[in-house]
Coordinates of C-alpha atoms in Angstrom, one line a residue:
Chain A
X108 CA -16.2 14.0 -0.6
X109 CA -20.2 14.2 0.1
X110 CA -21.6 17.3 1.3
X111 CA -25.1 17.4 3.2
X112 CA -26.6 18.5 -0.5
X113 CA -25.7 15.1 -1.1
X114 CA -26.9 12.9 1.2
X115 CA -29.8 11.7 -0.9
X116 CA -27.8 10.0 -3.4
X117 CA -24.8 8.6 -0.8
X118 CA -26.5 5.7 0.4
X119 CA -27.5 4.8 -3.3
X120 CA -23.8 5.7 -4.6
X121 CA -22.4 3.6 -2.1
X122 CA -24.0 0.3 -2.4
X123 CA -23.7 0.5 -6.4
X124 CA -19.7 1.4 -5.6
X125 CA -19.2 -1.4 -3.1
X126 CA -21.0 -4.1 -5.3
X127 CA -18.6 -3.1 -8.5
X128 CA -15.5 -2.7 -6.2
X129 CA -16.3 -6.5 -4.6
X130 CA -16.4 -7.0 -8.3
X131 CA -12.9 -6.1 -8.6
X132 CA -11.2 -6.9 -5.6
X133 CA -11.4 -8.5 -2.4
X134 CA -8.9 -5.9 -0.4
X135 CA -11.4 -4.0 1.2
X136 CA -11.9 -5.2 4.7
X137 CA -15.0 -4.0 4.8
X138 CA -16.2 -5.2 1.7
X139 CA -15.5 -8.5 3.4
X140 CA -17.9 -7.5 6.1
X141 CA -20.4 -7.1 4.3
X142 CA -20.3 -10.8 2.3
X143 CA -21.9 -13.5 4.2
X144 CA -22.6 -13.3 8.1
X145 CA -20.4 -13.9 10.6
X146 CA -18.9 -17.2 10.9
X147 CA -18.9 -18.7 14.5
X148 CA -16.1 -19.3 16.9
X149 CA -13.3 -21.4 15.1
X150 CA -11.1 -23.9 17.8
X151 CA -7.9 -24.5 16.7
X152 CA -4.9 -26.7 17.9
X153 CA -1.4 -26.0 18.9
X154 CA 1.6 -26.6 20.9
X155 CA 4.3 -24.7 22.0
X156 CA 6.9 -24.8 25.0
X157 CA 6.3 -22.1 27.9
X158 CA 9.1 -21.3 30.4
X159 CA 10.6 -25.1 29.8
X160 CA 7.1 -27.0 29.7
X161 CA 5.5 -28.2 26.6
X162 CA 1.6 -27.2 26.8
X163 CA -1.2 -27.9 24.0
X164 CA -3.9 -26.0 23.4
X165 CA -6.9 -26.0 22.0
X166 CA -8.2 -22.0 21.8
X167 CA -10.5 -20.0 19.6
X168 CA -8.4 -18.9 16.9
X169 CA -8.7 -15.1 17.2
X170 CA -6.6 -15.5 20.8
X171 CA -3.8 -14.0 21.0
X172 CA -0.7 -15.6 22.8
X173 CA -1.0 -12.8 25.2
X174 CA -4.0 -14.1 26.6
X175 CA -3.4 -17.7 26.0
X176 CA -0.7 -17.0 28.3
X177 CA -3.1 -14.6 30.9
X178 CA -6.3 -16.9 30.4
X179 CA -5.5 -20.1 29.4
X180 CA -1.9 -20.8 31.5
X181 CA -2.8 -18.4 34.1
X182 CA 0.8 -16.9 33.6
X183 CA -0.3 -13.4 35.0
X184 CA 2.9 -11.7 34.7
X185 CA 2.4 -10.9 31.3
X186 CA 0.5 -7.8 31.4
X187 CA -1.9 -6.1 29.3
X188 CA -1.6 -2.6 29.0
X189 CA -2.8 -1.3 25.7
X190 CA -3.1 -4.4 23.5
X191 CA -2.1 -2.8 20.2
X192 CA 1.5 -3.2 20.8
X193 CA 1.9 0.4 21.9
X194 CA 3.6 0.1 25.8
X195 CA 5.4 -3.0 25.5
X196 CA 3.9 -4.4 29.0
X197 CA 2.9 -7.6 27.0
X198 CA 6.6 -8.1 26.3
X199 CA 7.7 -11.9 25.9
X200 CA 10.8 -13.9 24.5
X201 CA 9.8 -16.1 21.4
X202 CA 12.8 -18.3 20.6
X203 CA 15.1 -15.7 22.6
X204 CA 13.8 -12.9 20.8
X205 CA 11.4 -10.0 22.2
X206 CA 7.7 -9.5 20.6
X207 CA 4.9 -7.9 21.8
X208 CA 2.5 -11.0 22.9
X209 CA -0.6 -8.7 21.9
X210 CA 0.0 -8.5 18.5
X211 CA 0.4 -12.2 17.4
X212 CA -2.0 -14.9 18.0
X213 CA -0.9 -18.3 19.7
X214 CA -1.8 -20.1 16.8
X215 CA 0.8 -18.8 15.1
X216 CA 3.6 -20.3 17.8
X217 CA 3.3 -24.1 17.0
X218 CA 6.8 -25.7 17.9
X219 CA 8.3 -22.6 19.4
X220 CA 9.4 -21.8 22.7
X221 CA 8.0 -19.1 24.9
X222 CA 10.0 -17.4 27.7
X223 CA 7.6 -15.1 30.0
X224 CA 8.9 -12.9 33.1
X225 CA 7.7 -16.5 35.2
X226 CA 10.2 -18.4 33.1
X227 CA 13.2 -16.1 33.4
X228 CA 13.4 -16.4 37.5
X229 CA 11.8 -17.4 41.0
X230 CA 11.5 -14.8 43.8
X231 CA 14.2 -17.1 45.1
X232 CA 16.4 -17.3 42.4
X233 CA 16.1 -13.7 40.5
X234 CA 17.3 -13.8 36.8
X235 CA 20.7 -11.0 37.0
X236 CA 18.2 -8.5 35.3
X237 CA 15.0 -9.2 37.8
X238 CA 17.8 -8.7 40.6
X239 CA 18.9 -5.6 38.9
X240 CA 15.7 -3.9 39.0
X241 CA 15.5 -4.4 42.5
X242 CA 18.5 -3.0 43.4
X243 CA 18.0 0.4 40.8
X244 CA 14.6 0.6 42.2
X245 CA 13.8 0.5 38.6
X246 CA 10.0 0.4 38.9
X247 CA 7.3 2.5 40.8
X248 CA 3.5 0.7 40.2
X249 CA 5.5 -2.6 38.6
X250 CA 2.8 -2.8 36.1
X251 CA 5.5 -2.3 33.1
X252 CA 8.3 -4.6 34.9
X253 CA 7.6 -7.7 33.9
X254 CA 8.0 -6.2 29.9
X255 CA 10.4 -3.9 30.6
X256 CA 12.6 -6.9 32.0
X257 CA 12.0 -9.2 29.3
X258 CA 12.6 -6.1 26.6
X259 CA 16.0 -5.6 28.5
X260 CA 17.2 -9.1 28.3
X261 CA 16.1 -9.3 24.8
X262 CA 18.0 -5.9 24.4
X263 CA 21.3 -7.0 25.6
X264 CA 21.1 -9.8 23.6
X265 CA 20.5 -7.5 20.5
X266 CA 23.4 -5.7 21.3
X267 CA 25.9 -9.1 21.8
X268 CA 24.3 -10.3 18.8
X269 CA 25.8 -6.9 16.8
X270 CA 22.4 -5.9 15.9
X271 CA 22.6 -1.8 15.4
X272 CA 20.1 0.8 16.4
X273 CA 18.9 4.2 15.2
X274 CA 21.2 5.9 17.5
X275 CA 24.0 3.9 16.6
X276 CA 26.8 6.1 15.1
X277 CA 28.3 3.7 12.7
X278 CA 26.6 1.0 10.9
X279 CA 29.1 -1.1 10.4
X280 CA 30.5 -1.2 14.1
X281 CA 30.0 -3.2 16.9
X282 CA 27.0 -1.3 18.9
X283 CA 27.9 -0.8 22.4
X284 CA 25.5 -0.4 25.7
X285 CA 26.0 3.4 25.8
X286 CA 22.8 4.8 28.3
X287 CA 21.9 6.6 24.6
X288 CA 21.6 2.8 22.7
X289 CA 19.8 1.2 25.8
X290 CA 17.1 4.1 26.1
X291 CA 16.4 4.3 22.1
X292 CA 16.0 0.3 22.0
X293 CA 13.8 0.6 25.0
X294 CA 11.5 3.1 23.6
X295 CA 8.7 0.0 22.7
X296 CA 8.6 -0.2 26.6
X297 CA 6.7 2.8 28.3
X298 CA 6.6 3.8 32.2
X299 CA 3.9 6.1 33.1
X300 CA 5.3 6.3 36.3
X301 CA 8.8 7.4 34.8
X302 CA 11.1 5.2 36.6
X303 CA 13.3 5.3 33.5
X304 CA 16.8 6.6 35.1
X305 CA 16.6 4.1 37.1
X306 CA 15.3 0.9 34.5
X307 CA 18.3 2.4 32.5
X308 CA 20.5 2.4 35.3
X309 CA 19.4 -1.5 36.3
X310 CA 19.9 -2.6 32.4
X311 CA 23.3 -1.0 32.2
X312 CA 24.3 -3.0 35.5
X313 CA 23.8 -6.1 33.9
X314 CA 25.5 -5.1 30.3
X315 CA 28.6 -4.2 32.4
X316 CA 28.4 -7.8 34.2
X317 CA 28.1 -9.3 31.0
X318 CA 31.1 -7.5 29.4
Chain B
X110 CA -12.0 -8.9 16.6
X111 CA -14.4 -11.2 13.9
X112 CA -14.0 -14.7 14.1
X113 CA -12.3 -16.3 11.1
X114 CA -10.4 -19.6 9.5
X115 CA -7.3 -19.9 9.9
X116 CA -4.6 -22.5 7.9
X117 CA -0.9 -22.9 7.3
X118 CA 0.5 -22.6 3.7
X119 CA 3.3 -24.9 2.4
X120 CA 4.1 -22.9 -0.8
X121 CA 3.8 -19.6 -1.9
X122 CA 1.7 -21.1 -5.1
X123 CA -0.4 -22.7 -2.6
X124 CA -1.2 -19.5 -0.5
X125 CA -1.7 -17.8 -3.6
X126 CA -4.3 -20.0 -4.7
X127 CA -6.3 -20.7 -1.4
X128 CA -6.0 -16.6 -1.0
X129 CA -8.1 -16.6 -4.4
X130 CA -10.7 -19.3 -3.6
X131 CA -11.7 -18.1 -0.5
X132 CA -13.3 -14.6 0.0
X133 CA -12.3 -12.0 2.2
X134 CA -8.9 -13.9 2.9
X135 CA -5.8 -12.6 4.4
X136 CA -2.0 -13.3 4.3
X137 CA -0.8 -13.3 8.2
X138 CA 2.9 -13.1 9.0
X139 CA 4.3 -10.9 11.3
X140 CA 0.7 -10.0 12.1
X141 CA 1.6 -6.5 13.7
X142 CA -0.4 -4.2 11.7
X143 CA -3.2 -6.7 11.0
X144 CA -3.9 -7.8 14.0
X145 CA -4.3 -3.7 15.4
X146 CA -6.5 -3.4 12.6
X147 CA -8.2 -7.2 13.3
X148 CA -8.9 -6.0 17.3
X149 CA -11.0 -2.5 15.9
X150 CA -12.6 -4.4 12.6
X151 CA -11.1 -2.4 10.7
X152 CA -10.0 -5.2 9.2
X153 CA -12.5 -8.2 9.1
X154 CA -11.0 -11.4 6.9
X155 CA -13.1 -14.1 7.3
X156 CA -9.8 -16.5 6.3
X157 CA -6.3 -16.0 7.3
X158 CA -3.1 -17.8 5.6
X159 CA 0.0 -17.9 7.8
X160 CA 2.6 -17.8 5.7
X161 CA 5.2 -17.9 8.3
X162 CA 6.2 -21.7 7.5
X163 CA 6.8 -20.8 3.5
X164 CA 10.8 -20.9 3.4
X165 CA 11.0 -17.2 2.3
X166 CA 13.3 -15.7 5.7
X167 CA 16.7 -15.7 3.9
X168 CA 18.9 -12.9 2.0
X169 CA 20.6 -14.1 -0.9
X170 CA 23.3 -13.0 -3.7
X171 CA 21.9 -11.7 -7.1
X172 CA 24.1 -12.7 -10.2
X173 CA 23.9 -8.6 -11.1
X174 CA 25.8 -8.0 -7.7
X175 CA 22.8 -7.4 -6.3
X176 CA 20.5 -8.8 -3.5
X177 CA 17.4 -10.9 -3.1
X178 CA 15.4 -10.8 0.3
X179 CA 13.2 -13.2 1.3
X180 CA 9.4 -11.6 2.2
X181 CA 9.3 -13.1 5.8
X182 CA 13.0 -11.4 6.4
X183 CA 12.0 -9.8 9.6
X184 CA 13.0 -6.2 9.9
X185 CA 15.6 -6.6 12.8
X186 CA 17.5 -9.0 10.7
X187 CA 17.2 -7.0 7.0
X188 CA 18.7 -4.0 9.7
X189 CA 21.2 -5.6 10.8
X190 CA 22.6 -8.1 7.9
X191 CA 26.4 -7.1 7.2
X192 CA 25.6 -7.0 3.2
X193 CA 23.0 -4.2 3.7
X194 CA 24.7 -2.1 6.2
X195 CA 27.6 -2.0 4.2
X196 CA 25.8 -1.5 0.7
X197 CA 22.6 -0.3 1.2
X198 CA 23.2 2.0 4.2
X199 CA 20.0 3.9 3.5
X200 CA 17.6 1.2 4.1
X201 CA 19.3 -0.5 7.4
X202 CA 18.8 3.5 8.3
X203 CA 15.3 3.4 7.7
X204 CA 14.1 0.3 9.0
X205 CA 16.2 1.1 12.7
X206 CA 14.4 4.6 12.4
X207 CA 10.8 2.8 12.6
X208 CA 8.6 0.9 15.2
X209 CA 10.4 -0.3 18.4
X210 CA 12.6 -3.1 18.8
X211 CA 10.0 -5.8 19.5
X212 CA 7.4 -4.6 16.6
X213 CA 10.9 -5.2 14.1
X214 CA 11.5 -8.4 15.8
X215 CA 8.0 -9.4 14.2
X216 CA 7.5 -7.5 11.3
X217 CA 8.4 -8.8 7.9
X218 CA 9.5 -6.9 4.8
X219 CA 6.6 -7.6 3.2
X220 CA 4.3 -6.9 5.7
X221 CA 6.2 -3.1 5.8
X222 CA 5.9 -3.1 2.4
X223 CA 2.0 -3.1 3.0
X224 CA 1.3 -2.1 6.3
X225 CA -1.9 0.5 6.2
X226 CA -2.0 4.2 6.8
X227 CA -2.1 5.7 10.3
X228 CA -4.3 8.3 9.2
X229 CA -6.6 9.0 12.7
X230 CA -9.7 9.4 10.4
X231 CA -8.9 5.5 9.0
X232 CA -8.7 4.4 13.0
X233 CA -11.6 5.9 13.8
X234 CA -14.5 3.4 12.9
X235 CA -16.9 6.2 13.5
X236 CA -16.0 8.7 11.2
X237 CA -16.4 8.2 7.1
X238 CA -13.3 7.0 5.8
X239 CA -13.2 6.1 2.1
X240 CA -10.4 4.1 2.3
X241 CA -12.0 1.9 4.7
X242 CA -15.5 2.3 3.9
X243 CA -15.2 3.3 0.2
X244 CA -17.5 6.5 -0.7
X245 CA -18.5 7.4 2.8
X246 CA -16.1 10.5 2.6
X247 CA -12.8 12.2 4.2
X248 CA -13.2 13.7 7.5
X249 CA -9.2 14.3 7.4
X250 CA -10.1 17.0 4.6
X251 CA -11.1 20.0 6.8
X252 CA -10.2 17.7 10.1
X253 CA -7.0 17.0 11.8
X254 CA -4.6 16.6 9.1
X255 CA -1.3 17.7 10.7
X256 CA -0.2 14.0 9.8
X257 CA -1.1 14.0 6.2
X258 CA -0.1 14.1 2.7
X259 CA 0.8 17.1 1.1
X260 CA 1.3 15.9 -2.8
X261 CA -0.4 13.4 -4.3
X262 CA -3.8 12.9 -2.5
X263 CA -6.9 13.3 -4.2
X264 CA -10.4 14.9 -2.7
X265 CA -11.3 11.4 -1.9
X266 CA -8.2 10.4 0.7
X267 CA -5.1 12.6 2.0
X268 CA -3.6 9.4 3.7
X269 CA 0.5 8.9 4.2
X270 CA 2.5 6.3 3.5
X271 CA 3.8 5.2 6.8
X272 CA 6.6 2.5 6.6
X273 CA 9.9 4.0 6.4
X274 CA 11.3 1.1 4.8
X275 CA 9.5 1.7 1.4
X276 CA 11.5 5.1 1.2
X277 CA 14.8 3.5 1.0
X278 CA 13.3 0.8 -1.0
X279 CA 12.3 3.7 -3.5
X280 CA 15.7 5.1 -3.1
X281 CA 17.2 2.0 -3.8
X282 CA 14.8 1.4 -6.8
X283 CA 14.1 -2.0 -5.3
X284 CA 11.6 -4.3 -6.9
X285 CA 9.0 -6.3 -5.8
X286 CA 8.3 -10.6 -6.4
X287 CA 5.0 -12.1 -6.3
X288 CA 3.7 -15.5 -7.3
X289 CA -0.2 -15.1 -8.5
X290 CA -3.1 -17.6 -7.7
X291 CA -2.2 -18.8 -11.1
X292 CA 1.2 -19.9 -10.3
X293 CA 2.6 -17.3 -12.4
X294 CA 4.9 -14.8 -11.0
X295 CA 6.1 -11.2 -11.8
X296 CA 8.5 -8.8 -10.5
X297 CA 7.4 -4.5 -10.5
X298 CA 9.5 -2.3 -9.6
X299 CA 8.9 -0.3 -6.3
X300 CA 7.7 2.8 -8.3
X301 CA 4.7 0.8 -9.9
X302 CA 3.7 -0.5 -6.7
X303 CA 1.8 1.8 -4.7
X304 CA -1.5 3.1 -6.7
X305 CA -2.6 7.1 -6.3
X306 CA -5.5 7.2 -4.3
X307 CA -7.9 8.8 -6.8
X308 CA -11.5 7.9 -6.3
X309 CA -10.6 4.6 -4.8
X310 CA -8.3 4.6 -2.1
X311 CA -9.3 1.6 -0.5
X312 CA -7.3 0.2 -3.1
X313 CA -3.5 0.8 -2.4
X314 CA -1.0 -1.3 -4.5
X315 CA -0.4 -3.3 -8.1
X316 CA -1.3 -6.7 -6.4
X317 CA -4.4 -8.6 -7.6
X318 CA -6.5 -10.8 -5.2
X319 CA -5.0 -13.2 -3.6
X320 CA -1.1 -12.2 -5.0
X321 CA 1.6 -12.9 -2.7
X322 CA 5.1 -11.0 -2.8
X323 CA 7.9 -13.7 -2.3
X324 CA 11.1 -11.0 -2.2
X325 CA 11.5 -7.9 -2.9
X326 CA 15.5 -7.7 -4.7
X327 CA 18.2 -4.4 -4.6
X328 CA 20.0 -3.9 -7.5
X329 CA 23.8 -4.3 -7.6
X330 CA 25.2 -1.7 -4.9
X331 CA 25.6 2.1 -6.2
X332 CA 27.9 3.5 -3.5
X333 CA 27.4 6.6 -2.3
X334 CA 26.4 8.7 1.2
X335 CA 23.5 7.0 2.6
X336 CA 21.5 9.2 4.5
X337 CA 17.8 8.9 6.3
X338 CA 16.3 11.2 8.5
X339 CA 13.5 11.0 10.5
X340 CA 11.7 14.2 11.7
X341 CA 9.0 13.3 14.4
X342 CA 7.3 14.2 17.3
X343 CA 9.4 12.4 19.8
X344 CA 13.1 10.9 19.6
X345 CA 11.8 7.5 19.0
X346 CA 9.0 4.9 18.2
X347 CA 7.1 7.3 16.3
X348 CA 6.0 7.7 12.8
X349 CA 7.6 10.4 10.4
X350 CA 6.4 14.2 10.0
X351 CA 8.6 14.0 7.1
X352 CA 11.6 11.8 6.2
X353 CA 14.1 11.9 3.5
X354 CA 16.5 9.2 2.2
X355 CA 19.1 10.0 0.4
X356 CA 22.1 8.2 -1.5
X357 CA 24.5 11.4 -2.6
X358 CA 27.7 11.0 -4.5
X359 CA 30.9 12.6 -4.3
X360 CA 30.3 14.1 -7.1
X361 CA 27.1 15.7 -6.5
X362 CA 24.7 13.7 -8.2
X363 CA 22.5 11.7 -6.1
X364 CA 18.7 10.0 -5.8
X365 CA 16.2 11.5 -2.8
X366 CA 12.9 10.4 -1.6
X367 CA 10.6 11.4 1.2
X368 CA 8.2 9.7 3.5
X369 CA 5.3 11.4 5.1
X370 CA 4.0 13.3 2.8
X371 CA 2.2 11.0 0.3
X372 CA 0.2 8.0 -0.4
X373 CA 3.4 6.1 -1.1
X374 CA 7.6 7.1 -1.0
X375 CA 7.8 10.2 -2.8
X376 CA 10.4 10.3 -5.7
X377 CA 10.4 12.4 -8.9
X378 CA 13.9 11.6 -10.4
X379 CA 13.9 14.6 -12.6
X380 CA 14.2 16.6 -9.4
X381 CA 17.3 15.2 -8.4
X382 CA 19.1 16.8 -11.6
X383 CA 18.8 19.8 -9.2
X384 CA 20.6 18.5 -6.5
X385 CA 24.0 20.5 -7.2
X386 CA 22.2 23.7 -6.9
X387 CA 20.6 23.0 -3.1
X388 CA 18.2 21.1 -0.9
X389 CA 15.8 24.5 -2.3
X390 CA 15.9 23.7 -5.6
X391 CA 15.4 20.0 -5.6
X392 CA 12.3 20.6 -3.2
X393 CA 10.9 23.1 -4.8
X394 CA 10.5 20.4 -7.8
X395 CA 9.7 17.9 -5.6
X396 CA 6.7 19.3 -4.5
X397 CA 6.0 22.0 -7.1
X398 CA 2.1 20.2 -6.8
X399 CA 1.9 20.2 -2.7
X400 CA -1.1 20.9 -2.0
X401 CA -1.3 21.6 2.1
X402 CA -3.5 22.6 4.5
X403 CA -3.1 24.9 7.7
X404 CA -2.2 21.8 9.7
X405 CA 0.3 20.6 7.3
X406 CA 1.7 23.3 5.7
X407 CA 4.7 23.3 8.1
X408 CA 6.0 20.1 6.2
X409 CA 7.2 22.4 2.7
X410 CA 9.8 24.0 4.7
X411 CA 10.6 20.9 7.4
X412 CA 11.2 19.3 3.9
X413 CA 13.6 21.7 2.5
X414 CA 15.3 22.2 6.0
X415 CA 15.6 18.3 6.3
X416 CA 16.9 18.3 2.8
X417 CA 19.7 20.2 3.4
X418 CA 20.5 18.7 6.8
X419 CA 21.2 15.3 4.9
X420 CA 23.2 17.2 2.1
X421 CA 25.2 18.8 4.4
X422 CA 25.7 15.0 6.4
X423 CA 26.4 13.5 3.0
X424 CA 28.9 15.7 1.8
X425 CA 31.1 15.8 5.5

């Protein structure tokens, strides 16, 4: 650690350090920083099917599928809400299973097969769990809802699928939809409006449909 | 986030060796820590790999009884394959008690393996951080360090560990697979993986530039209680205070390893010779070096407490 009486020689220390450690390895993210200048914009290719359509693409690489989806497909019911995977707002369904469309870049997706809150039902034909949340009053602002939807049908899906959770009591049973294993597996999906009673209450409609 | 290339590998060899001719390169798979770190530069590649088309996703039978798993085995499935929930308890545990649903949908097991520290210091692009901008200093020592290691650290970093997957993986004296840019590969074992932090703490584990881990393999089932618990500061989706995994036998022998208070799973196996005599005696080896400070102190007893929670589940 450098103290003040030290300031003198930090500057010096640190350029000699970061030249042997670039030496040596190549881990250092900043070290990588600090190599040549910036390289430009890079445009990349790629396909992938969204809520039944096939669309191509041809995006800056650094865009996530979150906003290929917002910006680029105009699919606005994705939300962003923190955009480091934190609230779950930018839930989607890749090949039937939930992700958080922040954290992984649509570059990544080539082939696979996107399902957003758009895809899942029409104001005139609600998917079972859209219809549910309507019913439970399972939403205050709505900004969460379209995530919190596509995390639930992803959940119950978990659940049929046998996959256990951390409240689970035995490993090597078949989970059920107790209120306790839908509200742990729904902890990536945060309401700052705390509508949660009811969200639980609308997911646990439809696992008791299903059953 | 800085702009960078981007390609698809077709073999691990391949990755291996693009990884080591291009500078500044990163693997991508699951791309849930990297990305985070990608969108503050704290992380700046200037090349990405994907190596989410290698054919690395599966679980397979050992000829020892034991088990390999593929590096792209996302964390949801490793949870919840049969073979591991009825074998290795411990780790489908671990993995169920970290990240939410849709993070484990994404993230791989060797992307756990080597996901960074959530130190707030390390966030925090402007404050020094040594381990990501080596020698500019540790504003966690004499900062907020309620979070932080308590054995192990050095004056230079007081980072944690913060995958809970690596502390089963320790318990389970897993080891890790890698293929180097030369083609050649190796296996370590878990406990040579993660490096102390000494005066470089930017630099975390055994792998060289540009080495990929393939698998990571469990060893032949040892029966056994297998116990984790998680103690945190909300019932879910948060990262450990303090953890403890645990594989206890029926006679009293057993293995133990904790999570959040180092710069890696914390094991000493010559504590666990004192498991018959109590979760005090084995912690009081376990961190006979702790080294805390007013914000972290708490974790010696939550340690010992936990520890005798889970000796006390084991044995029922």
């Amino acid at each position: 650690m450098h103290f003040p009486s030290d300031l003198a020689a930090t500057r010096r220390d640190l350029l000699i350090g970061t030249a042997a450690a670039v030496a040596t390895t190549s881990s250092s993210s900043r070290l990588a920083a600090q190599a040549p200048a910036d390289i430009g914009p890079v445009i990349a290719p790629v396909s992938f099917e969204v809520n039944g359509a096939q669309r191509e693409f041809s995006l800056d690489a650094r865009t996530t599928l979150l906003d290929a989806l917002r910006e680029h497909l105009h699919l606005n019911g994705t939300k962003k809400g923190c955009d480091h995977g934190q609230c779950g707002a930018c839930t989607v369904l890749v090949d039937g299973r939930r992700i958080n469309s922040c954290l992984t870049l649509a570059v990544m997706h080539q082939g696979q097969r996107v399902t957003t809150i758009e895809g899942l039902g029409t104001p005139d034909n609600l998917h079972p769990m859209q219809a549910a949340f309507v019913k439970h009053d399972g939403f205050q602002c709505g900004y969460c809802t379209p995530g919190q939807i596509c995390s639930a049908v992803g959940v119950l899906d978990e659940i049929k699928a046998g996959v256990p959770s951390h409240v689970s009591a035995d490993l090597t049973a078949t989970p059920e939809g107790s209120e306790a294993e839908i509200r742990e597996r729904m902890s990536g999906n945060i309401c700052r409006c705390g509508a949660y009673s009811n969200i639980v209450d609308a997911i646990t409609d439809v696992s008791g449909r299903k059953a | 986030m800085k702009s960078f290339t981007y390609e698809r590998a077709s073999t691990p060899a391949e990755a291996a060796s693009a990884a080591a001719r291009n500078t500044g390169t990163r693997f991508i798979a699951g791309g849930t820590n990297l990305l985070d770190l990608m969108k503050l530069e704290i992380e700046t590649p200037r090349h990405l790999i994907d190596v989410n088309s290698l054919a690395l996703d599966t679980i397979e039978p050992l000829p020892d009884g034991g088990l390999r798993i593929g590096a792209l085995v996302r964390n949801t499935d490793l949870a919840a394959d049969a073979r591991i929930r009825r074998d290795y308890g411990v780790l489908s545990r671990a993995l169920l008690a970290g990240a939410s649903g849709q993070l484990r949908n994404k993230a791989t097991t060797a992307g756990n393996l080597l996901q960074r520290t959530r130190c707030p210091y390390f966030y925090d692009t402007n404050q020094p951080c040594n381990k990501r901008q080596p020698g500019s200093g540790c504003s966690a020592l004499g900062g907020f360090s309620r979070s932080l290691a308590i054995v192990g650290a050095s004056d230079a970093c007081i980072a944690t560990h913060p995958s809970d997957m690596a502390v089963a993986m320790r318990v389970l004296d897993a080891q890790v697979e890698t293929v180097r840019p030369d083609g050649t590969t190796r296996r370590l074992p878990i406990a040579q993986f993660y490096r102390a932090p000494g005066d470089t703490p930017q630099l975390e584990t055994a792998l060289a530039p540009g080495e990929l881990i393939t698998a990571v393999t469990l060893p032949k089932p040892v029966g056994g209680m297998h116990v984790y618990r998680k103690v945190r500061d909300r019932a879910s989706y948060a990262f450990a205070l303090i953890s403890v995994g645990a594989i206890v036998q029926r006679d009293g022998s057993g293995r133990v390893a904790l999570g959040g208070v180092a710069h890696k799973p914390w094991r000493i196996e010559a504590a666990e010779a004192q498991l018959p005599k109590g979760a005090r005696a084995v912690t009081e080896r376990l961190l006979a070096n702790a080294k805390t400070t007013d914000d972290n102190a708490f974790k010696l007893p939550l340690v010992e407490r936990t520890l005798a929670a889970v000796l006390v589940e084991a044995r029922a």
